[in-house]
PDB file of C-alpha atoms and ligand atoms in Angstrom:
ATOM      1  CA  MET A   1      78.326 112.997  28.884  1.00 98.00           C
ATOM      2  CA  LYS A   2      76.979 114.613  25.732  1.00 98.00           C
ATOM      3  CA  PHE A   3      74.372 112.764  23.663  1.00 98.00           C
ATOM      4  CA  PHE A   4      74.596 113.125  19.888  1.00 98.00           C
ATOM      5  CA  ILE A   5      72.287 111.379  17.427  1.00 98.00           C
ATOM      6  CA  ASP A   6      73.944 109.660  14.468  1.00 98.00           C
ATOM      7  CA  THR A   7      71.508 110.280  11.623  1.00 98.00           C
ATOM      8  CA  ALA A   8      70.554 112.680   8.853  1.00 97.00           C
ATOM      9  CA  ASN A   9      66.834 111.930   9.354  1.00 98.00           C
ATOM     10  CA  LEU A  10      65.150 115.189  10.344  1.00 98.00           C
ATOM     11  CA  ASP A  11      62.155 113.504  12.041  1.00 98.00           C
ATOM     12  CA  GLN A  12      64.433 111.445  14.282  1.00 97.00           C
ATOM     13  CA  ILE A  13      66.569 114.495  15.066  1.00 98.00           C
ATOM     14  CA  LYS A  14      63.400 116.428  16.040  1.00 97.00           C
ATOM     15  CA  GLU A  15      62.206 113.518  18.201  1.00 97.00           C
ATOM     16  CA  ALA A  16      65.531 113.355  20.065  1.00 97.00           C
ATOM     17  CA  GLN A  17      65.589 117.147  20.426  1.00 97.00           C
ATOM     18  CA  ASP A  18      62.039 117.097  21.843  1.00 96.00           C
ATOM     19  CA  LEU A  19      63.153 114.652  24.546  1.00 96.00           C
ATOM     20  CA  GLY A  20      65.338 117.492  25.835  1.00 96.00           C
ATOM     21  CA  VAL A  21      68.611 115.566  26.166  1.00 96.00           C
ATOM     22  CA  LEU A  22      70.175 116.070  22.739  1.00 97.00           C
ATOM     23  CA  ASP A  23      73.535 117.832  22.538  1.00 98.00           C
ATOM     24  CA  GLY A  24      74.327 117.460  18.846  1.00 98.00           C
ATOM     25  CA  VAL A  25      74.211 115.470  15.623  1.00 98.00           C
ATOM     26  CA  THR A  26      76.727 113.469  13.626  1.00 98.00           C
ATOM     27  CA  THR A  27      76.280 112.605   9.964  1.00 96.00           C
ATOM     28  CA  ASN A  28      78.340 110.894   7.311  1.00 95.00           C
ATOM     29  CA  PRO A  29      77.965 110.419   3.538  1.00 95.00           C
ATOM     30  CA  SER A  30      76.265 107.033   4.043  1.00 95.00           C
ATOM     31  CA  LEU A  31      73.661 108.555   6.391  1.00 96.00           C
ATOM     32  CA  MET A  32      72.994 111.396   3.922  1.00 95.00           C
ATOM     33  CA  ALA A  33      72.597 108.900   1.067  1.00 95.00           C
ATOM     34  CA  LYS A  34      70.201 106.831   3.208  1.00 96.00           C
ATOM     35  CA  GLU A  35      67.898 109.873   3.428  1.00 96.00           C
ATOM     36  CA  GLY A  36      68.103 110.330  -0.351  1.00 96.00           C
ATOM     37  CA  ILE A  37      69.952 113.648  -0.041  1.00 94.00           C
ATOM     38  CA  THR A  38      72.016 114.091  -3.211  1.00 90.00           C
ATOM     39  CA  GLY A  39      73.660 117.028  -4.980  1.00 93.00           C
ATOM     40  CA  ARG A  40      75.991 119.518  -3.318  1.00 93.00           C
ATOM     41  CA  GLU A  41      73.404 122.278  -2.818  1.00 95.00           C
ATOM     42  CA  ASN A  42      70.840 119.888  -1.291  1.00 95.00           C
ATOM     43  CA  ILE A  43      73.450 118.437   1.042  1.00 96.00           C
ATOM     44  CA  LEU A  44      74.557 121.892   2.228  1.00 97.00           C
ATOM     45  CA  GLN A  45      70.925 122.934   2.759  1.00 97.00           C
ATOM     46  CA  HIS A  46      70.299 119.730   4.733  1.00 97.00           C
ATOM     47  CA  TYR A  47      73.156 120.581   7.108  1.00 97.00           C
ATOM     48  CA  LYS A  48      71.622 124.018   7.635  1.00 97.00           C
ATOM     49  CA  ASP A  49      68.210 122.438   8.292  1.00 97.00           C
ATOM     50  CA  ILE A  50      69.757 120.156  10.925  1.00 98.00           C
ATOM     51  CA  CYS A  51      71.443 123.141  12.592  1.00 98.00           C
ATOM     52  CA  GLU A  52      68.066 124.875  12.868  1.00 97.00           C
ATOM     53  CA  ILE A  53      66.629 121.902  14.805  1.00 97.00           C
ATOM     54  CA  VAL A  54      69.400 121.324  17.360  1.00 97.00           C
ATOM     55  CA  ASP A  55      71.267 123.693  19.647  1.00 92.00           C
ATOM     56  CA  GLY A  56      74.601 121.825  19.656  1.00 96.00           C
ATOM     57  CA  ASP A  57      77.375 120.725  17.327  1.00 98.00           C
ATOM     58  CA  VAL A  58      76.593 119.180  13.936  1.00 98.00           C
ATOM     59  CA  SER A  59      79.325 117.120  12.267  1.00 98.00           C
ATOM     60  CA  ALA A  60      79.464 117.494   8.475  1.00 98.00           C
ATOM     61  CA  GLU A  61      81.897 115.213   6.660  1.00 97.00           C
ATOM     62  CA  VAL A  62      84.248 116.158   3.833  1.00 98.00           C
ATOM     63  CA  VAL A  63      84.580 113.771   0.896  1.00 97.00           C
ATOM     64  CA  ALA A  64      87.875 115.124  -0.482  1.00 98.00           C
ATOM     65  CA  THR A  65      90.949 113.068   0.436  1.00 98.00           C
ATOM     66  CA  ASP A  66      93.744 115.491  -0.523  1.00 98.00           C
ATOM     67  CA  PHE A  67      94.895 118.351   1.745  1.00 98.00           C
ATOM     68  CA  ASP A  68      93.796 121.213  -0.541  1.00 98.00           C
ATOM     69  CA  GLY A  69      90.447 119.571  -1.227  1.00 98.00           C
ATOM     70  CA  ILE A  70      89.757 118.836   2.459  1.00 98.00           C
ATOM     71  CA  VAL A  71      90.628 122.423   3.433  1.00 98.00           C
ATOM     72  CA  LYS A  72      88.460 123.927   0.660  1.00 98.00           C
ATOM     73  CA  GLU A  73      85.503 121.697   1.469  1.00 98.00           C
ATOM     74  CA  GLY A  74      85.920 122.078   5.226  1.00 98.00           C
ATOM     75  CA  LYS A  75      85.939 125.878   4.999  1.00 98.00           C
ATOM     76  CA  GLU A  76      82.764 125.788   2.911  1.00 98.00           C
ATOM     77  CA  LEU A  77      81.077 123.542   5.494  1.00 98.00           C
ATOM     78  CA  ALA A  78      82.270 125.623   8.472  1.00 98.00           C
ATOM     79  CA  GLU A  79      80.916 128.797   6.876  1.00 98.00           C
ATOM     80  CA  LEU A  80      77.440 127.269   6.596  1.00 97.00           C
ATOM     81  CA  HIS A  81      76.622 127.674  10.296  1.00 97.00           C
ATOM     82  CA  PRO A  82      78.500 128.293  13.585  1.00 97.00           C
ATOM     83  CA  GLN A  83      77.358 124.874  14.866  1.00 98.00           C
ATOM     84  CA  ILE A  84      79.109 122.958  12.083  1.00 98.00           C
ATOM     85  CA  VAL A  85      82.098 120.785  13.027  1.00 98.00           C
ATOM     86  CA  VAL A  86      84.142 119.566  10.036  1.00 98.00           C
ATOM     87  CA  LYS A  87      84.436 115.788   9.984  1.00 98.00           C
ATOM     88  CA  VAL A  88      87.759 114.645   8.523  1.00 98.00           C
ATOM     89  CA  PRO A  89      88.900 111.060   7.880  1.00 98.00           C
ATOM     90  CA  MET A  90      91.887 109.574   9.707  1.00 98.00           C
ATOM     91  CA  ILE A  91      94.351 109.653   6.793  1.00 98.00           C
ATOM     92  CA  LYS A  92      97.667 111.463   6.410  1.00 98.00           C
ATOM     93  CA  GLU A  93      96.152 114.343   4.432  1.00 98.00           C
ATOM     94  CA  GLY A  94      93.338 114.466   6.980  1.00 98.00           C
ATOM     95  CA  ILE A  95      95.743 114.901   9.867  1.00 98.00           C
ATOM     96  CA  LYS A  96      97.500 117.749   8.017  1.00 98.00           C
ATOM     97  CA  ALA A  97      94.106 119.367   7.411  1.00 98.00           C
ATOM     98  CA  ILE A  98      93.076 118.964  11.071  1.00 98.00           C
ATOM     99  CA  ARG A  99      96.257 120.791  12.074  1.00 98.00           C
ATOM    100  CA  TYR A 100      95.426 123.554   9.565  1.00 98.00           C
ATOM    101  CA  PHE A 101      91.818 123.825  10.800  1.00 98.00           C
ATOM    102  CA  SER A 102      92.969 123.847  14.432  1.00 98.00           C
ATOM    103  CA  GLU A 103      95.280 126.787  13.711  1.00 98.00           C
ATOM    104  CA  ASN A 104      92.451 128.610  11.942  1.00 98.00           C
ATOM    105  CA  ASP A 105      89.763 128.180  14.627  1.00 98.00           C
ATOM    106  CA  ILE A 106      87.724 125.646  12.655  1.00 98.00           C
ATOM    107  CA  ARG A 107      86.491 122.784  14.820  1.00 98.00           C
ATOM    108  CA  THR A 108      87.016 119.207  13.653  1.00 98.00           C
ATOM    109  CA  ASN A 109      85.862 115.657  14.268  1.00 98.00           C
ATOM    110  CA  CYS A 110      88.462 113.069  13.228  1.00 98.00           C
ATOM    111  CA  THR A 111      86.477 110.087  11.966  1.00 98.00           C
ATOM    112  CA  LEU A 112      87.123 106.437  11.091  1.00 98.00           C
ATOM    113  CA  VAL A 113      89.357 105.920  14.125  1.00 98.00           C
ATOM    114  CA  PHE A 114      89.992 102.274  15.019  1.00 98.00           C
ATOM    115  CA  SER A 115      93.176 102.345  17.135  1.00 98.00           C
ATOM    116  CA  ALA A 116      94.651 104.205  20.115  1.00 98.00           C
ATOM    117  CA  GLY A 117      97.590 105.289  17.949  1.00 98.00           C
ATOM    118  CA  GLN A 118      95.249 106.970  15.486  1.00 98.00           C
ATOM    119  CA  ALA A 119      93.480 108.717  18.372  1.00 98.00           C
ATOM    120  CA  LEU A 120      96.819 109.948  19.741  1.00 98.00           C
ATOM    121  CA  LEU A 121      97.685 111.393  16.330  1.00 98.00           C
ATOM    122  CA  ALA A 122      94.297 113.119  16.037  1.00 98.00           C
ATOM    123  CA  ALA A 123      94.775 114.761  19.444  1.00 98.00           C
ATOM    124  CA  LYS A 124      98.334 115.845  18.557  1.00 98.00           C
ATOM    125  CA  ALA A 125      96.952 117.490  15.403  1.00 98.00           C
ATOM    126  CA  GLY A 126      94.424 119.420  17.511  1.00 98.00           C
ATOM    127  CA  ALA A 127      91.143 117.667  16.677  1.00 98.00           C
ATOM    128  CA  THR A 128      88.148 118.941  18.667  1.00 98.00           C
ATOM    129  CA  TYR A 129      86.596 115.462  18.670  1.00 98.00           C
ATOM    130  CA  VAL A 130      87.936 112.000  17.896  1.00 98.00           C
ATOM    131  CA  SER A 131      85.469 109.340  16.732  1.00 98.00           C
ATOM    132  CA  PRO A 132      86.450 105.751  17.597  1.00 98.00           C
ATOM    133  CA  PHE A 133      83.972 103.394  15.878  1.00 98.00           C
ATOM    134  CA  LEU A 134      83.352 100.896  18.650  1.00 97.00           C
ATOM    135  CA  GLY A 135      80.415  99.066  17.043  1.00 98.00           C
ATOM    136  CA  ARG A 136      82.356  98.298  13.891  1.00 98.00           C
ATOM    137  CA  LEU A 137      85.204  96.891  16.014  1.00 98.00           C
ATOM    138  CA  ASP A 138      82.735  94.709  17.920  1.00 97.00           C
ATOM    139  CA  ASP A 139      81.338  93.593  14.543  1.00 97.00           C
ATOM    140  CA  ILE A 140      84.703  91.995  13.738  1.00 98.00           C
ATOM    141  CA  SER A 141      85.104  90.356  17.166  1.00 97.00           C
ATOM    142  CA  THR A 142      87.411  93.074  18.528  1.00 97.00           C
ATOM    143  CA  ASP A 143      86.824  94.864  21.839  1.00 97.00           C
ATOM    144  CA  GLY A 144      85.519  98.308  20.905  1.00 98.00           C
ATOM    145  CA  LEU A 145      85.058  99.353  24.531  1.00 98.00           C
ATOM    146  CA  GLN A 146      88.714  98.586  25.287  1.00 98.00           C
ATOM    147  CA  LEU A 147      89.648 101.143  22.621  1.00 98.00           C
ATOM    148  CA  ILE A 148      87.525 103.779  24.407  1.00 98.00           C
ATOM    149  CA  ALA A 149      89.294 102.931  27.695  1.00 98.00           C
ATOM    150  CA  ASP A 150      92.741 103.122  26.056  1.00 98.00           C
ATOM    151  CA  ILE A 151      92.056 106.510  24.482  1.00 98.00           C
ATOM    152  CA  ARG A 152      90.686 107.860  27.804  1.00 98.00           C
ATOM    153  CA  LEU A 153      93.878 106.742  29.574  1.00 98.00           C
ATOM    154  CA  ILE A 154      96.174 108.277  26.955  1.00 98.00           C
ATOM    155  CA  TYR A 155      94.308 111.589  26.790  1.00 98.00           C
ATOM    156  CA  ASP A 156      94.215 111.866  30.582  1.00 98.00           C
ATOM    157  CA  ASN A 157      97.940 111.031  30.837  1.00 98.00           C
ATOM    158  CA  TYR A 158      98.801 114.097  28.791  1.00 98.00           C
ATOM    159  CA  GLY A 159      95.831 116.401  29.315  1.00 98.00           C
ATOM    160  CA  PHE A 160      94.724 116.358  25.687  1.00 98.00           C
ATOM    161  CA  GLU A 161      91.545 118.403  25.302  1.00 98.00           C
ATOM    162  CA  THR A 162      90.279 116.442  22.303  1.00 98.00           C
ATOM    163  CA  GLN A 163      86.873 115.033  23.239  1.00 98.00           C
ATOM    164  CA  ILE A 164      86.278 111.301  22.872  1.00 98.00           C
ATOM    165  CA  LEU A 165      83.149 110.884  20.750  1.00 98.00           C
ATOM    166  CA  ALA A 166      82.225 107.210  21.017  1.00 98.00           C
ATOM    167  CA  ALA A 167      80.750 106.469  17.583  1.00 98.00           C
ATOM    168  CA  SER A 168      79.158 103.514  15.855  1.00 98.00           C
ATOM    169  CA  ILE A 169      77.121 102.915  19.007  1.00 97.00           C
ATOM    170  CA  ARG A 170      74.704 100.060  18.468  1.00 96.00           C
ATOM    171  CA  HIS A 171      72.648  99.769  21.671  1.00 97.00           C
ATOM    172  CA  THR A 172      71.989 101.060  25.176  1.00 98.00           C
ATOM    173  CA  MET A 173      74.735  99.048  26.889  1.00 97.00           C
ATOM    174  CA  HIS A 174      77.296 100.663  24.591  1.00 98.00           C
ATOM    175  CA  VAL A 175      76.031 104.016  25.903  1.00 98.00           C
ATOM    176  CA  VAL A 176      76.163 102.944  29.559  1.00 98.00           C
ATOM    177  CA  ASN A 177      79.609 101.344  29.247  1.00 98.00           C
ATOM    178  CA  CYS A 178      81.002 104.374  27.406  1.00 98.00           C
ATOM    179  CA  ALA A 179      79.678 106.558  30.237  1.00 98.00           C
ATOM    180  CA  LYS A 180      81.439 104.297  32.777  1.00 98.00           C
ATOM    181  CA  LEU A 181      84.680 104.603  30.816  1.00 98.00           C
ATOM    182  CA  GLY A 182      84.476 108.389  30.658  1.00 98.00           C
ATOM    183  CA  ALA A 183      83.756 109.002  26.980  1.00 98.00           C
ATOM    184  CA  ASP A 184      82.926 112.691  26.594  1.00 98.00           C
ATOM    185  CA  VAL A 185      80.244 112.120  23.974  1.00 98.00           C
ATOM    186  CA  MET A 186      78.317 109.236  22.501  1.00 98.00           C
ATOM    187  CA  THR A 187      76.663 109.208  19.092  1.00 98.00           C
ATOM    188  CA  GLY A 188      74.151 106.551  18.176  1.00 98.00           C
ATOM    189  CA  PRO A 189      70.766 105.863  16.635  1.00 97.00           C
ATOM    190  CA  LEU A 190      67.567 107.156  18.268  1.00 97.00           C
ATOM    191  CA  SER A 191      66.933 103.623  19.592  1.00 97.00           C
ATOM    192  CA  SER A 192      70.111 103.784  21.704  1.00 97.00           C
ATOM    193  CA  ILE A 193      68.766 106.897  23.458  1.00 97.00           C
ATOM    194  CA  ASP A 194      65.112 105.813  23.706  1.00 96.00           C
ATOM    195  CA  GLY A 195      66.197 102.403  24.978  1.00 97.00           C
ATOM    196  CA  LEU A 196      67.670 104.008  28.095  1.00 97.00           C
ATOM    197  CA  LEU A 197      64.127 104.789  29.238  1.00 96.00           C
ATOM    198  CA  LYS A 198      63.043 101.207  29.396  1.00 96.00           C
ATOM    199  CA  HIS A 199      62.830  98.873  32.384  1.00 97.00           C
ATOM    200  CA  PRO A 200      60.063  96.300  33.027  1.00 97.00           C
ATOM    201  CA  LEU A 201      60.023  97.135  36.765  1.00 98.00           C
ATOM    202  CA  THR A 202      59.321 100.777  35.859  1.00 98.00           C
ATOM    203  CA  ASP A 203      56.359  99.665  33.744  1.00 97.00           C
ATOM    204  CA  SER A 204      54.929  97.239  36.319  1.00 98.00           C
ATOM    205  CA  GLY A 205      55.631  99.658  39.195  1.00 98.00           C
ATOM    206  CA  LEU A 206      53.827 102.507  37.442  1.00 98.00           C
ATOM    207  CA  GLU A 207      50.896 100.257  36.602  1.00 97.00           C
ATOM    208  CA  LYS A 208      50.531  99.359  40.318  1.00 97.00           C
ATOM    209  CA  PHE A 209      50.877 103.008  41.452  1.00 97.00           C
ATOM    210  CA  LEU A 210      48.202 104.124  38.988  1.00 96.00           C
ATOM    211  CA  GLN A 211      45.921 101.257  40.060  1.00 95.00           C
ATOM    212  CA  ASP A 212      46.295 102.147  43.753  1.00 95.00           C
ATOM    213  CA  ALA A 213      45.832 105.878  43.019  1.00 94.00           C
ATOM    214  CA  LYS A 214      42.318 105.149  41.809  1.00 93.00           C
ATOM    215  CA  SER A 215      41.299 104.697  45.471  1.00 89.00           C
ATOM    216  CA  PHE A 216      42.142 108.410  46.074  1.00 83.00           C
ATOM    217  CA  GLN A 217      39.429 109.542  43.662  1.00 75.00           C
TER     218      GLN A 217
HETATM  219  O1  G3P B 301      78.896 108.337  11.971  1.00 66.69           O
HETATM  220  C1  G3P B 301      79.943 107.469  12.255  1.00 66.69           C
HETATM  221  C2  G3P B 301      79.559 106.168  12.921  1.00 66.69           C
HETATM  222  O2  G3P B 301      78.781 106.433  14.035  1.00 66.69           O
HETATM  223  C3  G3P B 301      79.000 105.126  11.996  1.00 66.69           C
HETATM  224  O3  G3P B 301      78.306 104.135  12.672  1.00 66.69           O
HETATM  225  O4  G3P B 301      76.651 102.323  12.656  1.00 66.69           O
HETATM  226  O5  G3P B 301      77.727 103.005  10.502  1.00 66.69           O
HETATM  227  O6  G3P B 301      79.031 101.784  12.236  1.00 66.69           O
HETATM  228  P1  G3P B 301      77.913 102.731  11.985  1.00 66.69           P
END
């Protein structure tokens, strides 16, 4: 399972990279705005800065919603750095653009996916990644994990190579349950990765080991 961090915060990206388990980064316009990154040139430079920190894929989202605009913007993003994956919304024009990108060797991440039918369409169009937002489904009392399971079943039934990128992860149990369900990738905040380290028995066990080791000295 690949671990992506879902942020545009360079310090958090560096911290996750330093842990040695980071496989990539996902961003979206809201995450860029949260970091105060505005203006086209600054945004493009920020994507390049992220690519310099991590070794893996970096999703950069288009904001155009028409086919020509998505293609133009996506090409500009893809040319920034070989690690860039063009993030395209799950709309009709987006699906057409994903097909175009797929035929032109530009990798894509189909975002804002909330149903198995949408995920099937993204795979048919040739998306590299599909991003079901499980946290946002849970937020409205719907079973986000069931969507991950449904997409896994459908993709395995037909051998689709589109990778399931479980997005909108909120906490460590989302990560663990997505791993059990066979999601290819998870993207979440730094806390969802750091939280995997924690167990009170680890802390108390280590404390006892260190206490007893004092007798060796
Ligand atoms: O980047 C897409 C997705 O992960 C957004 O998550 O937390 O805004 O629902 P969230």
